[in-house]
Every structure is written in C-alpha cells, then in structure tokens.
C-alpha cells in the first residue's frame, strides 16, 4: 500500500527524520491559514499517489496567505497523472543548498533490505550513473549498525554536523522500515539546507501482507470499485478492458491463461487469481464479480493443487442455479478432486475441458460469435 | 537420484491438525512420502492418518529423525514455525502459506542460510522428487518418475507444465517450486546447479514469469555452467506494464523484468523458449 507524501512525512517525523514545517489541508481556506502560520514562502503540493506532480501542475509556490489560497483553489479538484486531487500539503519553502537521494527497499536477489544513496538527488534514480550510487545491504538478523550511517554519510559527501545528522537519520529510517513493515522508504530529494538535512518528499510503501499487524497504518485506496470488492474477497483482481472474463487459480496460471487467450486472438477482460485454497463461497462471489463487468464469455481455468476442483465446480453450479448466466462459460478443470468436479458438472449438463489451450480456443471463438 | 529430497527423506508437517494440514498429509502419504510426525501446539498425543502429533518440533525431533518440515501455518505465524523447524534440526524447510510479510520472509531465509537449511518457498507449492517423495500441495497424479528437472516460480503453472509432460509420457526427476514472493530461499541458479550434478536429470524446464531479474541471472549462469539442455516458458507476455498481477514479483517496473528482456536473455544462451505451456514437451523431445 502506497502512502501519500504527507503520511510518509508524518512517519518520518515519528522516527526523528526532519521534515519541512507544514500541514495537510483540504480547502483553500485552510491552505491560507497554514501559509499564514508558516509566515514565509510556502509550497502547495497536490497529494496523489504519483511522481512528476510538478510537471502536471500539481505543485505551486505562494508568497503569502492569499496566494496560497489561490494556488489551493487551482490545484484542488484537478487531475494529476490520472489521479484526482483531494488533499494538499502546504509546507515552508526550503532553502536548498544541495539535493541528495536516499532510500531503503527490499533487494529480492540478495533477500535483504538495501540502502540506496546518491549525492545526485532530485531526479529519477535510474538516471544516475551506477558508479555514483551506493548500495549497502542490511542483514535482517543483525539490523542496523552505526557504521551503515557513517558509510552513507561518506558516500553522500557529508562531513561535520551534517554527517552526524545523516547517522541519526539513517538509524531512524532503518528502524521505521522494519517496524512499519515497509517495502520502500524513499526520500528524493533529501535536502541540505544550511546545517540541516530535510526530507523534502516521501515515498513510502507498506507491505499489504503485514497490515494485520500494522493496525495504526493509514488506509489508502488505490483500487477501482471492482478491484476493491475482489480484494475484500481475498482475490487478486486487475481490470484489463477486454471481453473475456477470466478466473484462474494462482498468479502464474492466471498470467499463463491471459497469454493463451491473447495467443488465440482473444482479449482478456481481467486478471483474477482465485488464489490457493479459495473456498466455495469466495469462488461464487468471484464469479458474480466477473459477470458484473458484462463480459462476452467467461473462462474458468483451474489446475487444482491446494484448490479443490469440486469446490470450484460446486461454486459455479451454485451461481448457475441462483441466477441466469447470460454469456457462454468454458470450464477447464484438472488436478485435485478432478473426477468429482467433472462428475458434478456433467450431471448438470456441462462438459469440462482438460486441456488449457483447447478450452482457450473455444472461449475465444465463443466471445467472437 | 533426485535433488534436495528423496525416498529416504523423513518429513514433519507443521500445522497437521488444520484443514489444509490434514488434507495434504493424506495426499502426501498417498504419494509415498515418509511423514513421521505432525506438529500442532496443544494437540500433542493425537494422530492424523496414523501419524503421531506433537506439541512442538523439538518434541517430535526427539522421537524421530526429521530431515524436512513443511508449514501449513497461517502467514502471521509462519516465521515462528519456520524458526522452530530450523532450530529443531530440519535441513529442508518447505513453506506453503501465502501472504507472509516480506520482512518475515527475509528473516526466515537469512536465518535458514546461517544454519545451512534449504528453504523451498516460503510461499510455494513445494517440491516433488517424482515417484519418491512429495512435500507440499501439488496434485499427485501428474508427477511420475523420469528425466526432466522442473524449476518454477509459479505453482499452478507448474502443474500445467507437468500435466503437459505427463500427457506426453515425460516423467520428472525433481520438480521445485521456488515461490513467487519477494524473498525466496532458492533461486533458479541454485536449482540449475543441482540439476547439472544430478545424473537422473537429462533436461530442465524453467518456468518463469515477468518481474524481477531471476530469469536473467539464470541465463547468465546457463551460459558458462550448464551442459544439459534447458527449455523455458515465461508467463506474462500479455500483462500490461505497471499492473500488479498477484505475485509481488510479477510487476513490470521501469522497463526491467520484462517478458521480452527475459526471453532474449534466455534465447541468447541457447535456451528454447516455448510460447505456450503445451509447446514445452515438443521442445523437450527435440533435446532429449
């Protein structure tokens, strides 16, 4: 789950990382009030889950309360990178001596958190030459050691009080990364302002799988309505815009199904991973979800491992008995409890396929008919 | 021969008295896996399918030699169970649960490494040395003994591939599920290394997917180290960029980990890449 900039900064502040003076607002009046309180030039920043806000007109400067009000009026309600702006962050404008880059993320090949730092900040980290980027792993069994802070400071070219500041900042950030179950903590730019190091922006992503123990984490919704509903059912669902609704079990299988449908000239309406071990009730609701998007055909592709084919077959029959299914449905089912499933389906006049590409060809044909 | 596990591997099931634990204990026993103990705190003294249940791994390890342990434990408690298994001396840890927090996974994987324990997963369908031992959740009927080593990131897609092999009369040596999460114990390279040394394995199928750089690293390894032929299938050709497709690993970001990049890297080192799963057996027959 991605956090808005202001939420990330609130976490930073909790962990001793300096952030600009400021507050989050939702109206021009509040923006004016905060600007008044700050009493110098402020920056009014749209709070959307996307970078490149400046280019989209989502960031403006204001020299006084009146200008802040006008800027807020202009930005609120506008669309930045596809996101509607509903909240703003009004902050002091920093005196910027230099911009740095700093982040912690999960290095999947090393299987450890990694600190990434560069003395060249304020731009996309991908645009910085590899040799100017420091990457230091943090062994999760060891945790933070102060030398990591010293090394980071050295690579950022910081000395004296700034180096000390960097040490403190790193210790806080590493602690936050772990305690908040973050997948990404990024400060770009990290600003040198006189003798202070200030996080001018924040990008924080919390691990969705850890939300059960992150009870205090804010709730940020990035999903469409249907995607949200699917999530509540414990399903991974992405809308894709085609006309063949797909239900498969397992992410790889679901992707393989999309590929096969596309290979035969069909167009998938969605990606739906019904997951491993999804029960009958969830499966039935997943089917309802697919039908709600009015596809031209439905393809159920199950290779049962932990998922039991008879559960899926029962769920399908339950939906079929409770409502009319207005489009053709092609079912392919093999694996755990396959025989029971096929028997159930055939008793109800439905023939299930065993071979994926044959079933895929059939559903593409039916969607085009 | 087989890699990582074989017909002599003695297995403990953690979470044996749960719904999934019971079901898959039965399935694994039916496949011939030597399950010697179950672990379910508070349920010690019971039996499941004739296998004794213990309250703790340590208690089970006192009565039995335990080579491997498999977790049927809800994600929030998976890390604790994994540590328990490692401390009790299991040398292979197979993790099945989905949605383990990534920080927990990193701790499991690094702790296991420090103790010389092989982690399959920790979110994976498991591992099968066909005809000898199955630890995990794949359906039994498609896994027959043979010459093809299979290594994969995705569970169901592996069943699809193995199902296709079975239909074409091709058995497997060992089938390994790396797991699709962000921090996994085994990499393609680790498993390719073992297949290269395994006399039973004559050819290898790699089942990859978009996201990450594990396939590219495998290609790099294959170039200088593999004498055996490798066939691959990569899922996600039609996935739109930037959308998360379930697996955390399966996300295309910043032009890295793309379908085209992976296929090119593999083809460059002589790996045949199938467009769809059903083409895999044909490609294998050409190289076997």
XYZ file of C-alpha atoms in Angstrom:
657
model
C 0.000 0.000 0.000
C 1.446 3.305 -1.115
C 1.161 6.192 1.301
C 0.562 9.804 0.387
C 3.524 12.136 0.799
C 2.130 13.722 3.946
C 1.530 10.326 5.567
C 5.107 9.292 4.848
C 6.357 12.542 6.341
C 4.275 12.017 9.471
C 6.056 8.667 9.886
C 9.436 10.300 9.213
C 8.763 12.832 11.974
C 7.922 9.998 14.389
C 11.324 8.444 13.654
C 13.348 11.597 14.104
C 13.753 12.485 10.422
C 13.440 16.236 9.878
C 10.606 17.287 7.557
C 9.580 20.784 6.436
C 7.143 22.728 8.601
C 3.670 22.248 7.204
C 0.256 20.637 7.325
C -2.178 18.719 5.187
C -5.322 20.618 4.108
C -8.434 20.002 2.038
C -9.681 23.533 1.333
C -8.303 26.871 0.085
C -9.223 28.494 3.425
C -7.152 26.013 5.381
C -4.287 26.461 2.909
C -4.352 30.205 3.533
C -4.362 29.640 7.278
C -1.364 27.300 7.202
C 0.556 29.717 4.951
C -0.216 32.481 7.462
C 1.138 30.349 10.305
C 4.317 29.481 8.434
C 4.787 33.146 7.593
C 7.155 32.789 4.622
C 7.011 31.483 1.069
C 5.189 28.162 1.027
C 4.833 25.333 -1.429
C 1.376 23.898 -2.106
C 1.643 20.268 -3.171
C -1.093 18.020 -4.501
C -1.316 14.724 -2.628
C -1.654 11.994 -5.236
C -0.006 8.577 -5.476
C 2.238 9.536 -8.359
C 5.540 11.210 -9.061
C 6.036 14.006 -11.600
C 3.464 16.200 -9.883
C 5.386 19.352 -10.694
C 5.179 18.753 -14.439
C 1.446 18.110 -14.158
C 0.895 21.498 -12.460
C 0.295 19.843 -9.101
C 2.913 21.880 -7.188
C 2.838 25.676 -6.784
C 4.667 28.275 -4.722
C 2.946 31.073 -2.808
C 4.473 34.103 -1.109
C 1.567 34.846 1.222
C -1.774 33.539 2.519
C -3.762 34.991 -0.400
C -1.527 33.369 -2.992
C -1.703 30.088 -1.084
C -5.493 30.257 -1.187
C -5.452 30.883 -4.924
C -2.953 28.073 -5.552
C -5.045 25.659 -3.490
C -8.189 26.645 -5.367
C -6.445 25.908 -8.634
C -4.955 22.554 -7.648
C -7.846 21.044 -5.679
C -10.057 19.030 -7.992
C -7.582 18.940 -10.858
C -6.289 15.638 -12.227
C -2.584 14.894 -11.866
C -1.226 11.810 -13.675
C -4.716 10.347 -13.698
C -5.429 10.982 -10.017
C -7.986 13.495 -8.792
C -6.517 15.879 -6.213
C -8.479 15.917 -2.962
C -5.826 16.893 -0.441
C -2.891 19.292 -0.379
C 0.235 19.624 1.668
C 1.186 23.211 2.484
C 4.819 23.488 3.580
C 7.587 26.006 4.172
C 9.696 26.569 1.062
C 13.161 25.253 1.855
C 16.420 26.956 1.195
C 18.095 24.289 -0.944
C 21.873 24.046 -0.905
C 22.023 20.571 -2.428
C 19.670 17.695 -3.267
C 20.522 14.089 -2.360
C 18.826 10.725 -2.835
C 18.199 8.152 -0.118
C 16.041 5.033 0.066
C 15.663 1.631 1.681
C 13.959 -1.166 -0.188
C 13.909 -4.967 -0.457
C 16.617 -6.416 -2.688
C 14.924 -9.564 -3.929
C 18.092 -11.189 -5.252
C 20.039 -10.600 -2.024
C 16.892 -11.296 0.065
C 17.797 -8.409 2.333
C 16.888 -4.769 2.791
C 19.219 -2.478 0.876
C 20.131 1.153 1.498
C 20.474 3.100 -1.717
C 22.104 6.519 -1.553
C 23.361 9.016 -4.079
C 24.815 12.505 -3.852
C 22.831 13.257 -7.002
C 19.234 13.686 -5.891
C 16.132 15.427 -7.112
C 15.874 13.271 -10.208
C 14.905 9.742 -11.113
C 17.438 7.394 -9.529
C 17.508 5.389 -12.787
C 19.093 8.392 -14.490
C 22.063 8.448 -12.103
C 25.192 6.602 -13.250
C 25.621 3.251 -11.457
C 29.053 4.193 -10.024
C 27.540 7.192 -8.240
C 25.062 5.050 -6.337
C 25.816 3.379 -3.024
C 24.067 0.112 -2.247
C 24.535 -1.330 1.244
C 22.665 -4.384 2.473
C 21.240 -4.676 5.975
C 21.352 -8.240 7.283
C 17.899 -8.706 8.844
C 19.416 -10.933 11.526
C 21.803 -8.156 12.547
C 19.795 -4.994 11.938
C 21.232 -1.505 11.889
C 24.811 -0.768 12.850
C 26.019 2.834 13.154
C 28.750 2.218 10.554
C 25.969 2.000 7.956
C 25.095 5.583 8.831
C 28.728 6.701 8.646
C 29.228 4.979 5.312
C 26.051 6.511 3.934
C 27.195 9.959 5.067
C 30.579 9.452 3.406
C 29.009 8.401 0.115
C 26.655 11.366 0.249
C 29.712 13.604 0.673
C 28.607 14.787 4.125
C 31.031 15.888 6.849
C 30.870 17.529 10.261
C 27.399 18.194 11.725
C 25.699 17.057 8.508
C 27.395 13.650 8.764
C 26.169 13.371 12.336
C 22.699 14.327 11.181
C 22.885 11.644 8.481
C 23.771 9.000 11.087
C 20.738 9.842 13.143
C 18.530 9.930 10.075
C 19.715 6.512 8.872
C 19.138 4.902 12.265
C 15.591 6.278 12.323
C 14.844 5.302 8.757
C 16.076 1.713 9.136
C 14.025 1.376 12.316
C 10.959 2.712 10.551
C 11.498 0.420 7.564
C 11.383 -2.611 9.823
C 8.816 -1.541 12.409
C 6.321 -0.294 9.853
C 6.760 -3.327 7.577
C 7.758 -1.046 4.722
C 8.710 -2.314 1.269
C 10.025 1.050 0.241
C 11.067 4.189 2.061
C 12.371 6.837 -0.296
C 13.475 10.432 0.237
C 14.026 12.225 -3.033
C 15.174 14.843 -2.659
C 16.849 14.793 0.703
C 17.756 18.446 1.009
C 20.821 20.031 2.580
C 19.518 23.274 3.992
C 22.222 25.058 5.953
C 23.246 22.608 8.670
C 20.062 20.589 8.405
C 19.117 17.512 6.376
C 15.442 17.701 5.484
C 13.189 15.176 3.771
C 11.570 17.348 1.092
C 9.469 14.470 -0.259
C 8.469 10.993 0.854
C 7.569 7.799 -0.899
C 6.557 5.028 1.480
C 5.015 1.672 0.618
C 3.743 -0.614 3.377
C 3.619 -4.378 2.816
C -0.035 -5.306 2.303
C 0.666 -8.740 3.756
C 1.698 -7.143 7.061
C -1.355 -4.932 7.529
C -2.729 -7.414 10.071
C -0.084 -6.157 12.497
C 0.121 -2.570 11.250
C -3.101 -1.543 12.896
C -2.072 2.116 13.009
C -1.228 2.327 9.318
C -3.435 4.801 7.439
C -5.764 3.394 4.804
C -5.050 4.459 1.235
C -7.280 3.124 -1.525
C -5.613 2.713 -4.918
C -8.106 0.271 -6.377
C -11.140 0.587 -8.604
C -14.506 -0.331 -7.077
C -14.471 -3.830 -8.544
C -10.856 -4.352 -7.566
C -11.737 -3.249 -4.043
C -14.569 -5.739 -3.835
C -12.294 -8.505 -5.087
C -9.708 -7.592 -2.500
C -12.299 -7.883 0.250
C -12.957 -11.406 -1.006
C -9.257 -12.171 -0.799
C -8.773 -12.327 -4.558
C -6.137 -10.681 -6.720
C -8.048 -8.888 -9.456
C -7.000 -6.413 -12.135
C -9.291 -4.948 -14.780
C -7.845 -5.167 -18.268
C -10.567 -3.885 -20.573
C -11.143 -6.866 -22.899
C -14.258 -9.022 -23.225
C -13.335 -12.495 -21.919
C -13.682 -12.726 -18.148
C -11.067 -14.987 -16.638
C -10.896 -16.883 -13.416
C -7.799 -18.964 -12.741
C -6.114 -20.225 -9.624
C -2.632 -18.945 -8.915
C -0.967 -15.816 -10.276
C 1.258 -17.691 -12.720
C -1.659 -19.707 -14.016
C -3.754 -16.581 -14.395
C -0.955 -14.958 -16.402
C -0.491 -18.095 -18.472
C -4.224 -18.007 -19.167
C -4.077 -14.378 -20.326
C -1.179 -15.266 -22.598
C -3.035 -18.220 -24.075
C -6.219 -16.214 -24.647
C -4.197 -13.453 -26.324
C -2.297 -16.027 -28.412
C -5.591 -17.187 -29.948
C -6.690 -13.640 -30.671
C -8.930 -13.115 -27.678
C -8.963 -10.148 -25.347
C -8.959 -10.719 -21.565
C -11.344 -8.554 -19.538
C -9.443 -9.063 -16.333
C -6.839 -10.894 -14.358
C -8.375 -12.840 -11.499
C -6.284 -15.086 -9.336
C -8.748 -17.018 -7.233
C -5.799 -17.936 -5.054
C -4.792 -21.176 -3.474
C -7.301 -22.840 -1.232
C -10.105 -20.407 -2.000
C -13.342 -21.829 -0.677
C -16.683 -22.306 -2.401
C -18.282 -19.137 -1.081
C -15.429 -16.874 -2.242
C -15.368 -18.569 -5.616
C -19.101 -17.987 -6.082
C -18.685 -14.316 -5.232
C -15.738 -14.064 -7.584
C -17.938 -15.343 -10.387
C -20.579 -12.749 -9.562
C -17.879 -10.122 -9.738
C -16.819 -11.254 -13.207
C -20.373 -11.238 -14.506
C -20.963 -7.736 -13.142
C -18.495 -6.425 -15.722
C -20.645 -7.807 -18.567
C -18.111 -9.883 -20.482
C -18.902 -11.693 -23.749
C -17.702 -15.013 -22.357
C -16.277 -16.471 -19.162
C -13.281 -18.776 -18.901
C -12.703 -20.757 -15.723
C -9.273 -22.345 -15.779
C -8.413 -24.406 -12.717
C -5.459 -26.658 -12.119
C -6.179 -27.830 -8.623
C -3.401 -28.266 -6.105
C -4.491 -26.797 -2.814
C -7.623 -25.637 -4.640
C -10.108 -28.478 -4.953
C -11.827 -28.749 -8.314
C -15.095 -29.935 -6.773
C -15.241 -26.765 -4.647
C -14.954 -24.638 -7.764
C -17.494 -26.795 -9.643
C -19.932 -26.532 -6.734
C -19.474 -22.781 -6.590
C -20.141 -22.491 -10.296
C -23.277 -24.628 -10.059
C -24.478 -22.579 -7.116
C -24.197 -19.364 -9.111
C -25.800 -21.006 -12.116
C -28.789 -22.141 -10.053
C -29.267 -18.799 -8.371
C -29.194 -16.609 -11.460
C -29.158 -16.624 -15.198
C -25.687 -16.529 -16.731
C -26.211 -14.568 -19.940
C -22.910 -15.453 -21.623
C -21.183 -18.699 -22.559
C -18.882 -20.220 -19.943
C -15.974 -22.502 -20.757
C -14.587 -24.572 -17.913
C -11.278 -26.334 -17.822
C -10.581 -28.377 -14.737
C -7.791 -30.756 -13.779
C -5.933 -31.650 -10.608
C -7.091 -32.223 -7.043
C -10.589 -33.804 -6.905
C -10.881 -33.513 -10.678
C -13.083 -36.618 -11.037
C -15.628 -35.379 -8.511
C -15.739 -31.999 -10.244
C -16.215 -33.415 -13.710
C -18.950 -35.717 -12.459
C -20.743 -32.808 -10.769
C -20.544 -30.701 -13.885
C -21.616 -33.429 -16.290
C -24.607 -34.271 -14.080
C -25.620 -30.705 -14.764
C -25.032 -30.952 -18.474
C -21.688 -29.162 -18.553
C -18.666 -30.605 -20.240
C -15.352 -29.567 -18.751
C -12.160 -29.394 -20.775
C -8.945 -30.995 -19.639
C -6.520 -29.225 -21.953
C -5.968 -25.494 -21.436
C -5.272 -24.388 -24.997
C -8.266 -26.266 -26.381
C -10.507 -24.592 -23.842
C -8.902 -21.213 -24.566
C -9.509 -21.600 -28.298
C -13.132 -22.447 -27.595
C -13.764 -19.440 -25.376
C -12.134 -17.059 -27.868
C -14.379 -18.499 -30.572
C -17.487 -18.073 -28.390
C -16.589 -14.495 -27.453
C -16.285 -13.616 -31.124
C -19.553 -15.312 -32.124
C 18.888 -39.884 -7.781
C 16.925 -36.788 -7.056
C 17.802 -33.358 -5.730
C 17.162 -31.925 -2.242
C 14.783 -34.719 -1.160
C 14.440 -38.416 -1.997
C 12.757 -41.677 -0.952
C 14.583 -41.631 2.400
C 13.555 -38.125 3.435
C 11.642 -38.109 6.728
C 9.111 -35.309 6.901
C 7.322 -33.412 9.664
C 4.098 -31.494 8.967
C 3.681 -28.305 10.998
C 0.013 -27.453 11.374
C -1.050 -31.044 10.704
C -4.384 -30.871 12.510
C -5.659 -27.895 10.490
C -7.903 -28.290 7.462
C -5.103 -27.977 4.892
C -2.644 -29.850 7.071
C -4.908 -32.892 7.318
C -5.882 -32.929 3.667
C -2.355 -32.637 2.365
C -0.900 -35.038 4.923
C -3.248 -37.633 3.454
C -2.272 -36.702 -0.110
C 1.450 -36.775 0.663
C 1.156 -40.152 2.406
C -0.754 -41.458 -0.605
C 2.127 -40.342 -2.788
C 4.541 -42.326 -0.622
C 6.122 -39.524 1.378
C 7.597 -40.695 4.684
C 5.728 -38.453 7.101
C 6.924 -39.269 10.593
C 5.365 -36.553 12.750
C 2.870 -33.751 12.883
C 3.185 -30.610 14.972
C 0.186 -28.677 16.293
C 0.576 -26.818 19.587
C -1.985 -28.082 22.094
C -2.819 -31.155 20.021
C 0.087 -33.365 21.089
C -0.875 -37.005 21.589
C -3.408 -37.090 18.774
C -2.931 -38.925 15.493
C -3.692 -37.810 11.955
C -3.799 -40.559 9.317
C -1.860 -42.724 11.741
C 0.909 -40.165 12.182
C 1.623 -39.003 15.758
C 1.084 -35.335 16.532
C 3.377 -33.386 18.865
C 3.045 -30.018 20.566
C 6.461 -28.823 19.455
C 9.046 -29.569 16.788
C 11.638 -30.279 19.458
C 9.444 -32.958 20.994
C 8.883 -34.508 17.564
C 12.612 -34.369 16.787
C 13.351 -36.326 19.977
C 11.313 -39.302 18.790
C 12.064 -39.128 15.055
C 14.800 -38.223 12.648
C 13.335 -35.248 10.822
C 15.031 -34.256 7.565
C 12.429 -31.860 6.277
C 9.482 -29.902 7.583
C 6.536 -28.426 5.737
C 4.496 -25.483 7.010
C 0.702 -25.467 6.853
C 0.585 -22.487 9.171
C -1.295 -19.192 8.732
C 1.002 -16.438 7.437
C 1.133 -14.397 10.669
C 2.682 -17.378 12.492
C 4.803 -18.777 9.674
C 8.042 -17.116 10.754
C 7.851 -18.553 14.248
C 7.103 -22.024 12.904
C 9.989 -21.761 10.445
C 12.420 -20.804 13.198
C 11.127 -23.690 15.293
C 11.778 -26.150 12.471
C 15.251 -24.804 11.802
C 16.186 -24.907 15.499
C 14.888 -28.470 15.763
C 17.332 -29.520 13.059
C 15.263 -29.858 9.872
C 17.604 -29.401 6.918
C 14.895 -28.698 4.354
C 12.066 -26.297 5.080
C 9.093 -26.191 2.738
C 6.729 -23.250 3.124
C 3.215 -23.297 1.712
C 1.388 -20.290 3.253
C 0.532 -17.282 1.116
C 0.860 -13.671 2.251
C 3.799 -13.973 4.632
C 5.079 -10.428 5.316
C 8.247 -9.739 3.342
C 10.212 -8.788 6.462
C 9.365 -12.190 7.966
C 10.441 -13.894 4.762
C 13.780 -12.138 4.783
C 14.357 -13.272 8.351
C 13.361 -16.862 7.587
C 15.581 -17.058 4.515
C 18.615 -15.467 6.162
C 18.283 -17.461 9.373
C 17.976 -20.672 7.368
C 21.045 -19.730 5.350
C 23.042 -19.149 8.522
C 22.139 -22.684 9.639
C 22.695 -24.349 6.281
C 18.993 -25.072 5.790
C 17.421 -25.169 2.312
C 14.197 -23.161 2.120
C 11.693 -24.111 -0.559
C 9.409 -21.084 -0.716
C 8.473 -19.866 1.930
C 5.320 -19.462 -0.189
C 5.455 -22.301 -2.665
C 3.676 -25.430 -3.838
C 6.657 -27.366 -2.503
C 8.977 -29.922 -4.017
C 8.449 -33.338 -5.584
C 11.050 -35.946 -6.380
C 8.719 -37.785 -8.669
C 7.896 -41.322 -7.622
C 9.849 -40.900 -4.380
C 8.709 -38.065 -2.195
C 6.301 -35.147 -2.378
C 6.446 -32.309 0.144
C 3.772 -29.725 -0.463
C 0.474 -29.423 -2.247
C 0.656 -30.433 -5.939
C -1.905 -32.956 -7.190
C -0.349 -36.430 -7.104
C -1.363 -37.974 -10.400
C 0.847 -35.999 -12.815
C 4.136 -36.495 -11.028
C 5.770 -39.592 -12.451
C 9.418 -40.520 -12.378
C 11.549 -39.530 -15.331
C 14.402 -37.478 -16.717
C 13.124 -33.911 -16.736
C 14.008 -31.497 -13.940
C 11.471 -28.728 -13.457
C 12.081 -25.463 -11.605
C 9.405 -22.818 -11.345
C 8.283 -19.630 -9.653
C 4.560 -20.265 -10.036
C 2.587 -23.170 -8.581
C -0.386 -23.780 -10.802
C 1.635 -23.015 -13.883
C 3.978 -25.789 -12.843
C 1.060 -28.198 -12.631
C 0.120 -27.077 -16.115
C 3.633 -27.799 -17.396
C 3.964 -31.094 -15.502
C 0.474 -32.073 -16.685
C 1.621 -31.455 -20.256
C 4.756 -33.517 -19.660
C 2.642 -36.367 -18.253
C 0.297 -36.284 -21.265
C 3.339 -36.704 -23.481
C 4.845 -39.526 -21.485
C 7.613 -37.412 -19.978
C 8.365 -38.020 -16.301
C 10.314 -35.780 -13.973
C 13.358 -36.177 -11.753
C 12.565 -33.400 -9.277
C 10.100 -30.529 -9.523
C 10.987 -27.490 -7.414
C 8.711 -24.570 -6.579
C 10.852 -21.532 -5.841
C 7.838 -19.493 -4.795
C 6.653 -16.224 -6.257
C 7.273 -13.956 -3.290
C 9.924 -11.260 -2.987
C 12.331 -13.075 -0.698
C 12.671 -16.754 -1.541
C 15.137 -19.346 -0.324
C 16.182 -20.953 -3.593
C 16.929 -19.231 -6.885
C 16.843 -20.670 -10.410
C 20.645 -20.722 -10.273
C 20.749 -22.772 -7.039
C 18.460 -25.387 -8.555
C 20.086 -25.437 -12.003
C 23.407 -26.158 -10.268
C 21.879 -29.176 -8.532
C 20.206 -30.454 -11.706
C 23.507 -30.187 -13.582
C 25.046 -32.559 -11.000
C 22.094 -34.964 -10.834
C 22.648 -37.990 -13.096
C 18.894 -38.680 -13.376
C 18.165 -35.257 -14.848
C 18.752 -35.133 -18.611
C 16.997 -31.859 -19.422
C 15.487 -28.994 -17.478
C 12.341 -26.910 -17.768
C 12.430 -23.441 -16.257
C 9.059 -21.834 -15.627
C 9.490 -18.125 -15.112
C 7.388 -15.018 -15.151
C 7.659 -11.274 -15.623
C 9.161 -9.152 -12.862
C 12.457 -9.341 -11.001
C 15.672 -10.497 -12.623
C 15.862 -14.169 -11.584
C 15.496 -15.404 -15.180
C 18.212 -13.059 -16.419
C 20.548 -14.317 -13.678
C 19.715 -17.879 -14.680
C 20.596 -17.087 -18.287
C 23.948 -15.716 -17.181
C 24.600 -18.928 -15.218
C 23.476 -21.222 -18.037
C 25.908 -19.582 -20.441
C 29.030 -20.893 -18.687
C 27.869 -23.689 -16.414
C 25.151 -25.861 -17.878
C 25.913 -28.798 -20.153
C 22.312 -30.044 -20.043
C 19.634 -28.579 -22.314
C 17.195 -26.080 -20.789
C 13.707 -25.277 -22.066
C 11.743 -22.340 -20.669
C 8.277 -20.901 -20.504
C 7.830 -17.340 -19.263
C 4.375 -16.192 -18.199
C 3.108 -12.664 -18.529
C 3.638 -11.743 -22.196
C 0.238 -10.090 -22.315
C 0.397 -8.415 -18.910
C 0.030 -4.636 -19.090
C 3.007 -2.708 -17.646
C 2.702 -1.279 -14.148
C -0.138 -3.526 -13.038
C 0.465 -5.869 -10.173
C -0.546 -9.380 -11.172
C -0.958 -11.047 -7.819
C 2.594 -12.103 -7.182
C 4.628 -9.289 -5.808
C 7.349 -10.471 -8.132
C 5.227 -10.122 -11.196
C 5.350 -6.427 -11.699
C 6.956 -4.697 -14.600
C 8.679 -1.591 -13.468
C 10.979 0.823 -15.176
C 11.498 -1.423 -18.153
C 13.191 -4.090 -16.044
C 11.999 -7.661 -15.706
C 10.032 -7.550 -18.931
C 8.845 -10.555 -20.881
C 10.901 -9.603 -23.946
C 14.055 -8.988 -21.903
C 13.811 -12.366 -20.199
C 13.108 -14.275 -23.402
C 16.000 -12.552 -25.186
C 18.420 -13.272 -22.329
C 17.479 -16.955 -22.312
C 17.480 -17.409 -26.079
C 20.893 -15.799 -26.306
C 22.372 -18.615 -24.211
C 20.662 -21.356 -26.188
C 17.541 -21.883 -24.101
C 14.478 -22.761 -26.161
C 11.532 -20.678 -25.028
C 8.001 -22.006 -25.535
C 5.272 -19.523 -26.465
C 2.644 -21.503 -24.538
C 2.859 -24.259 -21.917
C 1.689 -27.020 -24.285
C 4.726 -26.475 -26.518
C 7.156 -27.469 -23.768
C 7.002 -31.275 -24.282
C 7.713 -30.889 -28.015
C 10.779 -28.755 -27.351
C 11.984 -31.235 -24.729
C 11.625 -34.189 -27.062
C 13.880 -32.429 -29.537
C 16.676 -32.031 -26.999
C 16.372 -35.277 -25.027
